[in-house]
Amino acid sequence: MKLIYLLKLQNYAKKHSNAAKSISVWKTIAEKATWKKSSDILLSFPTAKTITGDRARFKINGNNYRLIVEVDYDDETIEIRFIGTHSEYDVIDATTV
């Protein structure tokens, strides 16, 4: 899969060094994946949650951070939509961010 807005993840990892390793692992797995439907995400990341609108939420660094992506299965792209702390995630709408 191709990652879009990867710089957003890289900058976040620089600011939050305790999340850097988890972000790197997520990135490696996601780039090697070939997701054709939302259930494929759960094969790669069993603790992920699929969200309406071809989105998924991932727990980063033991659920201290949340990552939301939008997946285009036909184009094999993953767009980074949000990364933030658990409390920042609680005040956004994961379906529209």
PDB file of N, CA and C in Angstrom, residues 2-96:
ATOM      1  N   LYS A   2       0.405   2.271  -0.628  1.00  0.00           N
ATOM      2  CA  LYS A   2       1.135   3.531  -0.674  1.00  0.00           C
ATOM      3  C   LYS A   2       0.560   4.464   0.392  1.00  0.00           C
ATOM      4  N   LEU A   3       1.438   5.088   1.168  1.00  0.00           N
ATOM      5  CA  LEU A   3       1.011   5.989   2.234  1.00  0.00           C
ATOM      6  C   LEU A   3       1.019   7.435   1.745  1.00  0.00           C
ATOM      7  N   ILE A   4      -0.077   8.123   2.001  1.00  0.00           N
ATOM      8  CA  ILE A   4      -0.217   9.527   1.649  1.00  0.00           C
ATOM      9  C   ILE A   4      -0.196  10.352   2.941  1.00  0.00           C
ATOM     10  N   TYR A   5       0.524  11.464   2.915  1.00  0.00           N
ATOM     11  CA  TYR A   5       0.731  12.338   4.080  1.00  0.00           C
ATOM     12  C   TYR A   5       1.611  11.657   5.116  1.00  0.00           C
ATOM     13  N   LEU A   6       2.569  10.909   4.633  1.00  0.00           N
ATOM     14  CA  LEU A   6       3.517  10.224   5.509  1.00  0.00           C
ATOM     15  C   LEU A   6       4.300  11.210   6.372  1.00  0.00           C
ATOM     16  N   LEU A   7       4.531  12.401   5.850  1.00  0.00           N
ATOM     17  CA  LEU A   7       5.268  13.416   6.604  1.00  0.00           C
ATOM     18  C   LEU A   7       4.567  13.742   7.925  1.00  0.00           C
ATOM     19  N   LYS A   8       3.248  13.669   7.929  1.00  0.00           N
ATOM     20  CA  LYS A   8       2.487  13.911   9.155  1.00  0.00           C
ATOM     21  C   LYS A   8       2.891  12.902  10.236  1.00  0.00           C
ATOM     22  N   LEU A   9       3.050  11.647   9.849  1.00  0.00           N
ATOM     23  CA  LEU A   9       3.488  10.614  10.801  1.00  0.00           C
ATOM     24  C   LEU A   9       4.925  10.840  11.249  1.00  0.00           C
ATOM     25  N   GLN A  10       5.788  11.166  10.299  1.00  0.00           N
ATOM     26  CA  GLN A  10       7.197  11.365  10.623  1.00  0.00           C
ATOM     27  C   GLN A  10       7.383  12.540  11.572  1.00  0.00           C
ATOM     28  N   ASN A  11       6.685  13.625  11.336  1.00  0.00           N
ATOM     29  CA  ASN A  11       6.785  14.788  12.227  1.00  0.00           C
ATOM     30  C   ASN A  11       6.238  14.475  13.614  1.00  0.00           C
ATOM     31  N   TYR A  12       5.165  13.715  13.662  1.00  0.00           N
ATOM     32  CA  TYR A  12       4.593  13.345  14.961  1.00  0.00           C
ATOM     33  C   TYR A  12       5.568  12.467  15.741  1.00  0.00           C
ATOM     34  N   ALA A  13       6.216  11.559  15.069  1.00  0.00           N
ATOM     35  CA  ALA A  13       7.187  10.674  15.720  1.00  0.00           C
ATOM     36  C   ALA A  13       8.366  11.470  16.280  1.00  0.00           C
ATOM     37  N   LYS A  14       8.756  12.527  15.585  1.00  0.00           N
ATOM     38  CA  LYS A  14       9.846  13.377  16.088  1.00  0.00           C
ATOM     39  C   LYS A  14       9.441  14.107  17.356  1.00  0.00           C
ATOM     40  N   LYS A  15       8.200  14.591  17.391  1.00  0.00           N
ATOM     41  CA  LYS A  15       7.698  15.332  18.564  1.00  0.00           C
ATOM     42  C   LYS A  15       7.413  14.410  19.742  1.00  0.00           C
ATOM     43  N   HIS A  16       6.994  13.190  19.451  1.00  0.00           N
ATOM     44  CA  HIS A  16       6.576  12.237  20.482  1.00  0.00           C
ATOM     45  C   HIS A  16       7.444  10.986  20.337  1.00  0.00           C
ATOM     46  N   SER A  17       8.636  11.072  20.855  1.00  0.00           N
ATOM     47  CA  SER A  17       9.620   9.999  20.648  1.00  0.00           C
ATOM     48  C   SER A  17       9.154   8.652  21.202  1.00  0.00           C
ATOM     49  N   ASN A  18       8.301   8.666  22.222  1.00  0.00           N
ATOM     50  CA  ASN A  18       7.819   7.397  22.758  1.00  0.00           C
ATOM     51  C   ASN A  18       6.862   6.686  21.797  1.00  0.00           C
ATOM     52  N   ALA A  19       6.384   7.400  20.785  1.00  0.00           N
ATOM     53  CA  ALA A  19       5.505   6.787  19.784  1.00  0.00           C
ATOM     54  C   ALA A  19       6.259   6.375  18.523  1.00  0.00           C
ATOM     55  N   ALA A  20       7.516   6.800  18.403  1.00  0.00           N
ATOM     56  CA  ALA A  20       8.267   6.607  17.157  1.00  0.00           C
ATOM     57  C   ALA A  20       8.387   5.146  16.747  1.00  0.00           C
ATOM     58  N   LYS A  21       8.690   4.272  17.674  1.00  0.00           N
ATOM     59  CA  LYS A  21       8.866   2.858  17.323  1.00  0.00           C
ATOM     60  C   LYS A  21       7.547   2.247  16.849  1.00  0.00           C
ATOM     61  N   SER A  22       6.461   2.527  17.560  1.00  0.00           N
ATOM     62  CA  SER A  22       5.151   1.990  17.164  1.00  0.00           C
ATOM     63  C   SER A  22       4.721   2.521  15.809  1.00  0.00           C
ATOM     64  N   ILE A  23       4.995   3.791  15.548  1.00  0.00           N
ATOM     65  CA  ILE A  23       4.659   4.381  14.249  1.00  0.00           C
ATOM     66  C   ILE A  23       5.476   3.712  13.150  1.00  0.00           C
ATOM     67  N   SER A  24       6.746   3.477  13.414  1.00  0.00           N
ATOM     68  CA  SER A  24       7.613   2.824  12.433  1.00  0.00           C
ATOM     69  C   SER A  24       7.137   1.410  12.114  1.00  0.00           C
ATOM     70  N   VAL A  25       6.761   0.664  13.132  1.00  0.00           N
ATOM     71  CA  VAL A  25       6.256  -0.696  12.931  1.00  0.00           C
ATOM     72  C   VAL A  25       4.954  -0.651  12.133  1.00  0.00           C
ATOM     73  N   TRP A  26       4.051   0.258  12.505  1.00  0.00           N
ATOM     74  CA  TRP A  26       2.785   0.381  11.773  1.00  0.00           C
ATOM     75  C   TRP A  26       3.060   0.678  10.306  1.00  0.00           C
ATOM     76  N   LYS A  27       3.942   1.645  10.042  1.00  0.00           N
ATOM     77  CA  LYS A  27       4.285   2.051   8.682  1.00  0.00           C
ATOM     78  C   LYS A  27       4.828   0.870   7.868  1.00  0.00           C
ATOM     79  N   THR A  28       5.734   0.117   8.451  1.00  0.00           N
ATOM     80  CA  THR A  28       6.330  -1.027   7.753  1.00  0.00           C
ATOM     81  C   THR A  28       5.278  -2.057   7.373  1.00  0.00           C
ATOM     82  N   ILE A  29       4.413  -2.389   8.310  1.00  0.00           N
ATOM     83  CA  ILE A  29       3.358  -3.380   8.048  1.00  0.00           C
ATOM     84  C   ILE A  29       2.377  -2.858   7.007  1.00  0.00           C
ATOM     85  N   ALA A  30       1.968  -1.593   7.142  1.00  0.00           N
ATOM     86  CA  ALA A  30       0.974  -1.030   6.219  1.00  0.00           C
ATOM     87  C   ALA A  30       1.521  -0.941   4.802  1.00  0.00           C
ATOM     88  N   GLU A  31       2.783  -0.571   4.646  1.00  0.00           N
ATOM     89  CA  GLU A  31       3.356  -0.466   3.304  1.00  0.00           C
ATOM     90  C   GLU A  31       3.465  -1.824   2.615  1.00  0.00           C
ATOM     91  N   LYS A  32       3.682  -2.863   3.376  1.00  0.00           N
ATOM     92  CA  LYS A  32       3.804  -4.201   2.799  1.00  0.00           C
ATOM     93  C   LYS A  32       2.451  -4.875   2.562  1.00  0.00           C
ATOM     94  N   ALA A  33       1.405  -4.323   3.146  1.00  0.00           N
ATOM     95  CA  ALA A  33       0.075  -4.938   3.079  1.00  0.00           C
ATOM     96  C   ALA A  33      -0.548  -4.753   1.696  1.00  0.00           C
ATOM     97  N   THR A  34      -1.518  -5.616   1.412  1.00  0.00           N
ATOM     98  CA  THR A  34      -2.358  -5.487   0.229  1.00  0.00           C
ATOM     99  C   THR A  34      -3.795  -5.670   0.704  1.00  0.00           C
ATOM    100  N   TRP A  35      -4.386  -4.578   1.164  1.00  0.00           N
ATOM    101  CA  TRP A  35      -5.744  -4.641   1.684  1.00  0.00           C
ATOM    102  C   TRP A  35      -6.738  -4.445   0.550  1.00  0.00           C
ATOM    103  N   LYS A  36      -7.647  -5.378   0.408  1.00  0.00           N
ATOM    104  CA  LYS A  36      -8.675  -5.312  -0.628  1.00  0.00           C
ATOM    105  C   LYS A  36     -10.055  -4.997  -0.048  1.00  0.00           C
ATOM    106  N   LYS A  37     -10.188  -5.174   1.274  1.00  0.00           N
ATOM    107  CA  LYS A  37     -11.443  -4.875   1.970  1.00  0.00           C
ATOM    108  C   LYS A  37     -11.112  -4.586   3.427  1.00  0.00           C
ATOM    109  N   SER A  38     -12.055  -4.000   4.138  1.00  0.00           N
ATOM    110  CA  SER A  38     -11.779  -3.559   5.512  1.00  0.00           C
ATOM    111  C   SER A  38     -11.375  -4.701   6.438  1.00  0.00           C
ATOM    112  N   SER A  39     -11.894  -5.870   6.223  1.00  0.00           N
ATOM    113  CA  SER A  39     -11.534  -6.992   7.094  1.00  0.00           C
ATOM    114  C   SER A  39     -10.066  -7.393   6.947  1.00  0.00           C
ATOM    115  N   ASP A  40      -9.456  -7.043   5.807  1.00  0.00           N
ATOM    116  CA  ASP A  40      -8.022  -7.328   5.622  1.00  0.00           C
ATOM    117  C   ASP A  40      -7.165  -6.538   6.603  1.00  0.00           C
ATOM    118  N   ILE A  41      -7.624  -5.360   6.977  1.00  0.00           N
ATOM    119  CA  ILE A  41      -6.891  -4.536   7.941  1.00  0.00           C
ATOM    120  C   ILE A  41      -6.753  -5.288   9.256  1.00  0.00           C
ATOM    121  N   LEU A  42      -7.815  -5.959   9.652  1.00  0.00           N
ATOM    122  CA  LEU A  42      -7.810  -6.675  10.928  1.00  0.00           C
ATOM    123  C   LEU A  42      -6.886  -7.884  10.912  1.00  0.00           C
ATOM    124  N   LEU A  43      -6.581  -8.400   9.739  1.00  0.00           N
ATOM    125  CA  LEU A  43      -5.603  -9.487   9.647  1.00  0.00           C
ATOM    126  C   LEU A  43      -4.203  -8.969   9.962  1.00  0.00           C
ATOM    127  N   SER A  44      -3.916  -7.738   9.524  1.00  0.00           N
ATOM    128  CA  SER A  44      -2.616  -7.120   9.796  1.00  0.00           C
ATOM    129  C   SER A  44      -2.548  -6.527  11.199  1.00  0.00           C
ATOM    130  N   PHE A  45      -3.664  -5.956  11.651  1.00  0.00           N
ATOM    131  CA  PHE A  45      -3.731  -5.272  12.946  1.00  0.00           C
ATOM    132  C   PHE A  45      -5.009  -5.705  13.671  1.00  0.00           C
ATOM    133  N   PRO A  46      -4.956  -6.798  14.416  1.00  0.00           N
ATOM    134  CA  PRO A  46      -6.164  -7.326  15.067  1.00  0.00           C
ATOM    135  C   PRO A  46      -6.842  -6.359  16.036  1.00  0.00           C
ATOM    136  N   THR A  47      -6.112  -5.399  16.594  1.00  0.00           N
ATOM    137  CA  THR A  47      -6.731  -4.467  17.540  1.00  0.00           C
ATOM    138  C   THR A  47      -7.246  -3.200  16.870  1.00  0.00           C
ATOM    139  N   ALA A  48      -7.104  -3.120  15.554  1.00  0.00           N
ATOM    140  CA  ALA A  48      -7.624  -1.963  14.822  1.00  0.00           C
ATOM    141  C   ALA A  48      -9.147  -1.992  14.852  1.00  0.00           C
ATOM    142  N   LYS A  49      -9.729  -0.847  14.544  1.00  0.00           N
ATOM    143  CA  LYS A  49     -11.186  -0.771  14.456  1.00  0.00           C
ATOM    144  C   LYS A  49     -11.522  -0.164  13.104  1.00  0.00           C
ATOM    145  N   THR A  50     -12.375  -0.841  12.348  1.00  0.00           N
ATOM    146  CA  THR A  50     -12.802  -0.269  11.081  1.00  0.00           C
ATOM    147  C   THR A  50     -13.931   0.721  11.356  1.00  0.00           C
ATOM    148  N   ILE A  51     -13.915   1.801  10.599  1.00  0.00           N
ATOM    149  CA  ILE A  51     -14.869   2.889  10.764  1.00  0.00           C
ATOM    150  C   ILE A  51     -15.551   3.091   9.423  1.00  0.00           C
ATOM    151  N   THR A  52     -16.777   3.580   9.448  1.00  0.00           N
ATOM    152  CA  THR A  52     -17.492   3.829   8.195  1.00  0.00           C
ATOM    153  C   THR A  52     -16.690   4.777   7.304  1.00  0.00           C
ATOM    154  N   GLY A  53     -16.943   4.698   6.018  1.00  0.00           N
ATOM    155  CA  GLY A  53     -16.250   5.555   5.071  1.00  0.00           C
ATOM    156  C   GLY A  53     -14.851   5.075   4.739  1.00  0.00           C
ATOM    157  N   ASP A  54     -14.631   3.771   4.800  1.00  0.00           N
ATOM    158  CA  ASP A  54     -13.325   3.182   4.474  1.00  0.00           C
ATOM    159  C   ASP A  54     -12.205   3.712   5.360  1.00  0.00           C
ATOM    160  N   ARG A  55     -12.516   3.947   6.606  1.00  0.00           N
ATOM    161  CA  ARG A  55     -11.523   4.428   7.565  1.00  0.00           C
ATOM    162  C   ARG A  55     -11.234   3.352   8.602  1.00  0.00           C
ATOM    163  N   ALA A  56     -10.083   3.522   9.240  1.00  0.00           N
ATOM    164  CA  ALA A  56      -9.697   2.607  10.309  1.00  0.00           C
ATOM    165  C   ALA A  56      -8.963   3.386  11.384  1.00  0.00           C
ATOM    166  N   ARG A  57      -9.075   2.901  12.607  1.00  0.00           N
ATOM    167  CA  ARG A  57      -8.395   3.500  13.746  1.00  0.00           C
ATOM    168  C   ARG A  57      -7.418   2.491  14.323  1.00  0.00           C
ATOM    169  N   PHE A  58      -6.221   2.954  14.610  1.00  0.00           N
ATOM    170  CA  PHE A  58      -5.174   2.097  15.145  1.00  0.00           C
ATOM    171  C   PHE A  58      -4.697   2.638  16.484  1.00  0.00           C
ATOM    172  N   LYS A  59      -4.393   1.737  17.388  1.00  0.00           N
ATOM    173  CA  LYS A  59      -3.808   2.106  18.675  1.00  0.00           C
ATOM    174  C   LYS A  59      -2.297   2.146  18.502  1.00  0.00           C
ATOM    175  N   ILE A  60      -1.704   3.246  18.908  1.00  0.00           N
ATOM    176  CA  ILE A  60      -0.268   3.428  18.783  1.00  0.00           C
ATOM    177  C   ILE A  60       0.329   3.535  20.187  1.00  0.00           C
ATOM    178  N   ASN A  61       1.426   2.831  20.397  1.00  0.00           N
ATOM    179  CA  ASN A  61       2.140   2.860  21.675  1.00  0.00           C
ATOM    180  C   ASN A  61       1.217   2.507  22.845  1.00  0.00           C
ATOM    181  N   GLY A  62       0.630   1.331  22.751  1.00  0.00           N
ATOM    182  CA  GLY A  62      -0.211   0.850  23.843  1.00  0.00           C
ATOM    183  C   GLY A  62      -1.449   1.680  24.078  1.00  0.00           C
ATOM    184  N   ASN A  63      -2.013   2.255  23.026  1.00  0.00           N
ATOM    185  CA  ASN A  63      -3.235   3.050  23.081  1.00  0.00           C
ATOM    186  C   ASN A  63      -3.021   4.437  23.676  1.00  0.00           C
ATOM    187  N   ASN A  64      -1.772   4.874  23.811  1.00  0.00           N
ATOM    188  CA  ASN A  64      -1.524   6.255  24.235  1.00  0.00           C
ATOM    189  C   ASN A  64      -1.843   7.233  23.110  1.00  0.00           C
ATOM    190  N   TYR A  65      -1.732   6.752  21.884  1.00  0.00           N
ATOM    191  CA  TYR A  65      -1.996   7.568  20.711  1.00  0.00           C
ATOM    192  C   TYR A  65      -2.960   6.827  19.798  1.00  0.00           C
ATOM    193  N   ARG A  66      -3.647   7.602  18.970  1.00  0.00           N
ATOM    194  CA  ARG A  66      -4.571   7.019  18.001  1.00  0.00           C
ATOM    195  C   ARG A  66      -4.224   7.516  16.611  1.00  0.00           C
ATOM    196  N   LEU A  67      -4.336   6.634  15.657  1.00  0.00           N
ATOM    197  CA  LEU A  67      -4.072   6.942  14.259  1.00  0.00           C
ATOM    198  C   LEU A  67      -5.325   6.607  13.463  1.00  0.00           C
ATOM    199  N   ILE A  68      -5.774   7.559  12.654  1.00  0.00           N
ATOM    200  CA  ILE A  68      -6.921   7.321  11.780  1.00  0.00           C
ATOM    201  C   ILE A  68      -6.451   7.452  10.346  1.00  0.00           C
ATOM    202  N   VAL A  69      -6.831   6.479   9.539  1.00  0.00           N
ATOM    203  CA  VAL A  69      -6.481   6.500   8.112  1.00  0.00           C
ATOM    204  C   VAL A  69      -7.737   6.265   7.288  1.00  0.00           C
ATOM    205  N   GLU A  70      -7.651   6.694   6.044  1.00  0.00           N
ATOM    206  CA  GLU A  70      -8.692   6.385   5.068  1.00  0.00           C
ATOM    207  C   GLU A  70      -8.041   5.544   3.983  1.00  0.00           C
ATOM    208  N   VAL A  71      -8.656   4.436   3.662  1.00  0.00           N
ATOM    209  CA  VAL A  71      -8.066   3.486   2.728  1.00  0.00           C
ATOM    210  C   VAL A  71      -8.848   3.489   1.415  1.00  0.00           C
ATOM    211  N   ASP A  72      -8.111   3.613   0.325  1.00  0.00           N
ATOM    212  CA  ASP A  72      -8.695   3.443  -1.006  1.00  0.00           C
ATOM    213  C   ASP A  72      -8.220   2.070  -1.492  1.00  0.00           C
ATOM    214  N   TYR A  73      -9.100   1.102  -1.386  1.00  0.00           N
ATOM    215  CA  TYR A  73      -8.738  -0.283  -1.682  1.00  0.00           C
ATOM    216  C   TYR A  73      -8.407  -0.491  -3.160  1.00  0.00           C
ATOM    217  N   ASP A  74      -9.109   0.204  -4.044  1.00  0.00           N
ATOM    218  CA  ASP A  74      -8.857   0.050  -5.476  1.00  0.00           C
ATOM    219  C   ASP A  74      -7.494   0.619  -5.874  1.00  0.00           C
ATOM    220  N   ASP A  75      -7.160   1.794  -5.343  1.00  0.00           N
ATOM    221  CA  ASP A  75      -5.888   2.443  -5.677  1.00  0.00           C
ATOM    222  C   ASP A  75      -4.737   1.983  -4.783  1.00  0.00           C
ATOM    223  N   GLU A  76      -5.063   1.160  -3.783  1.00  0.00           N
ATOM    224  CA  GLU A  76      -4.067   0.658  -2.826  1.00  0.00           C
ATOM    225  C   GLU A  76      -3.303   1.794  -2.157  1.00  0.00           C
ATOM    226  N   THR A  77      -4.070   2.778  -1.652  1.00  0.00           N
ATOM    227  CA  THR A  77      -3.472   3.899  -0.938  1.00  0.00           C
ATOM    228  C   THR A  77      -4.079   4.030   0.448  1.00  0.00           C
ATOM    229  N   ILE A  78      -3.262   4.522   1.369  1.00  0.00           N
ATOM    230  CA  ILE A  78      -3.690   4.790   2.734  1.00  0.00           C
ATOM    231  C   ILE A  78      -3.391   6.260   3.001  1.00  0.00           C
ATOM    232  N   GLU A  79      -4.424   7.026   3.293  1.00  0.00           N
ATOM    233  CA  GLU A  79      -4.252   8.446   3.584  1.00  0.00           C
ATOM    234  C   GLU A  79      -4.275   8.659   5.097  1.00  0.00           C
ATOM    235  N   ILE A  80      -3.218   9.237   5.620  1.00  0.00           N
ATOM    236  CA  ILE A  80      -3.153   9.543   7.046  1.00  0.00           C
ATOM    237  C   ILE A  80      -4.095  10.716   7.300  1.00  0.00           C
ATOM    238  N   ARG A  81      -5.107  10.503   8.125  1.00  0.00           N
ATOM    239  CA  ARG A  81      -6.098  11.547   8.400  1.00  0.00           C
ATOM    240  C   ARG A  81      -5.878  12.221   9.754  1.00  0.00           C
ATOM    241  N   PHE A  82      -5.403  11.477  10.745  1.00  0.00           N
ATOM    242  CA  PHE A  82      -5.234  12.031  12.090  1.00  0.00           C
ATOM    243  C   PHE A  82      -4.259  11.164  12.869  1.00  0.00           C
ATOM    244  N   ILE A  83      -3.420  11.825  13.645  1.00  0.00           N
ATOM    245  CA  ILE A  83      -2.664  11.131  14.683  1.00  0.00           C
ATOM    246  C   ILE A  83      -2.617  12.075  15.871  1.00  0.00           C
ATOM    247  N   GLY A  84      -2.895  11.525  17.038  1.00  0.00           N
ATOM    248  CA  GLY A  84      -2.905  12.340  18.242  1.00  0.00           C
ATOM    249  C   GLY A  84      -3.046  11.486  19.479  1.00  0.00           C
ATOM    250  N   THR A  85      -3.074  12.168  20.598  1.00  0.00           N
ATOM    251  CA  THR A  85      -3.228  11.465  21.873  1.00  0.00           C
ATOM    252  C   THR A  85      -4.640  10.901  21.967  1.00  0.00           C
ATOM    253  N   HIS A  86      -4.808  10.012  22.905  1.00  0.00           N
ATOM    254  CA  HIS A  86      -6.125   9.415  23.127  1.00  0.00           C
ATOM    255  C   HIS A  86      -7.137  10.509  23.463  1.00  0.00           C
ATOM    256  N   SER A  87      -6.754  11.475  24.296  1.00  0.00           N
ATOM    257  CA  SER A  87      -7.688  12.545  24.671  1.00  0.00           C
ATOM    258  C   SER A  87      -7.995  13.466  23.489  1.00  0.00           C
ATOM    259  N   GLU A  88      -7.029  13.700  22.590  1.00  0.00           N
ATOM    260  CA  GLU A  88      -7.296  14.487  21.386  1.00  0.00           C
ATOM    261  C   GLU A  88      -8.252  13.733  20.465  1.00  0.00           C
ATOM    262  N   TYR A  89      -8.090  12.436  20.397  1.00  0.00           N
ATOM    263  CA  TYR A  89      -8.976  11.598  19.585  1.00  0.00           C
ATOM    264  C   TYR A  89     -10.414  11.673  20.102  1.00  0.00           C
ATOM    265  N   ASP A  90     -10.568  11.735  21.406  1.00  0.00           N
ATOM    266  CA  ASP A  90     -11.904  11.745  22.000  1.00  0.00           C
ATOM    267  C   ASP A  90     -12.747  12.959  21.602  1.00  0.00           C
ATOM    268  N   VAL A  91     -12.119  14.038  21.142  1.00  0.00           N
ATOM    269  CA  VAL A  91     -12.885  15.253  20.810  1.00  0.00           C
ATOM    270  C   VAL A  91     -13.060  15.464  19.307  1.00  0.00           C
ATOM    271  N   ILE A  92     -12.617  14.525  18.499  1.00  0.00           N
ATOM    272  CA  ILE A  92     -12.800  14.641  17.048  1.00  0.00           C
ATOM    273  C   ILE A  92     -13.831  13.628  16.569  1.00  0.00           C
ATOM    274  N   ASP A  93     -14.255  13.794  15.345  1.00  0.00           N
ATOM    275  CA  ASP A  93     -15.146  12.823  14.703  1.00  0.00           C
ATOM    276  C   ASP A  93     -14.307  12.026  13.713  1.00  0.00           C
ATOM    277  N   ALA A  94     -14.062  10.794  14.027  1.00  0.00           N
ATOM    278  CA  ALA A  94     -13.179   9.945  13.206  1.00  0.00           C
ATOM    279  C   ALA A  94     -13.722   9.731  11.799  1.00  0.00           C
ATOM    280  N   THR A  95     -14.995   9.946  11.591  1.00  0.00           N
ATOM    281  CA  THR A  95     -15.584   9.729  10.260  1.00  0.00           C
ATOM    282  C   THR A  95     -15.423  10.938   9.355  1.00  0.00           C
ATOM    283  N   THR A  96     -15.052  12.091   9.921  1.00  0.00           N
ATOM    284  CA  THR A  96     -14.969  13.307   9.097  1.00  0.00           C
ATOM    285  C   THR A  96     -13.597  13.992   9.143  1.00  0.00           C
TER     286      THR A  96
END
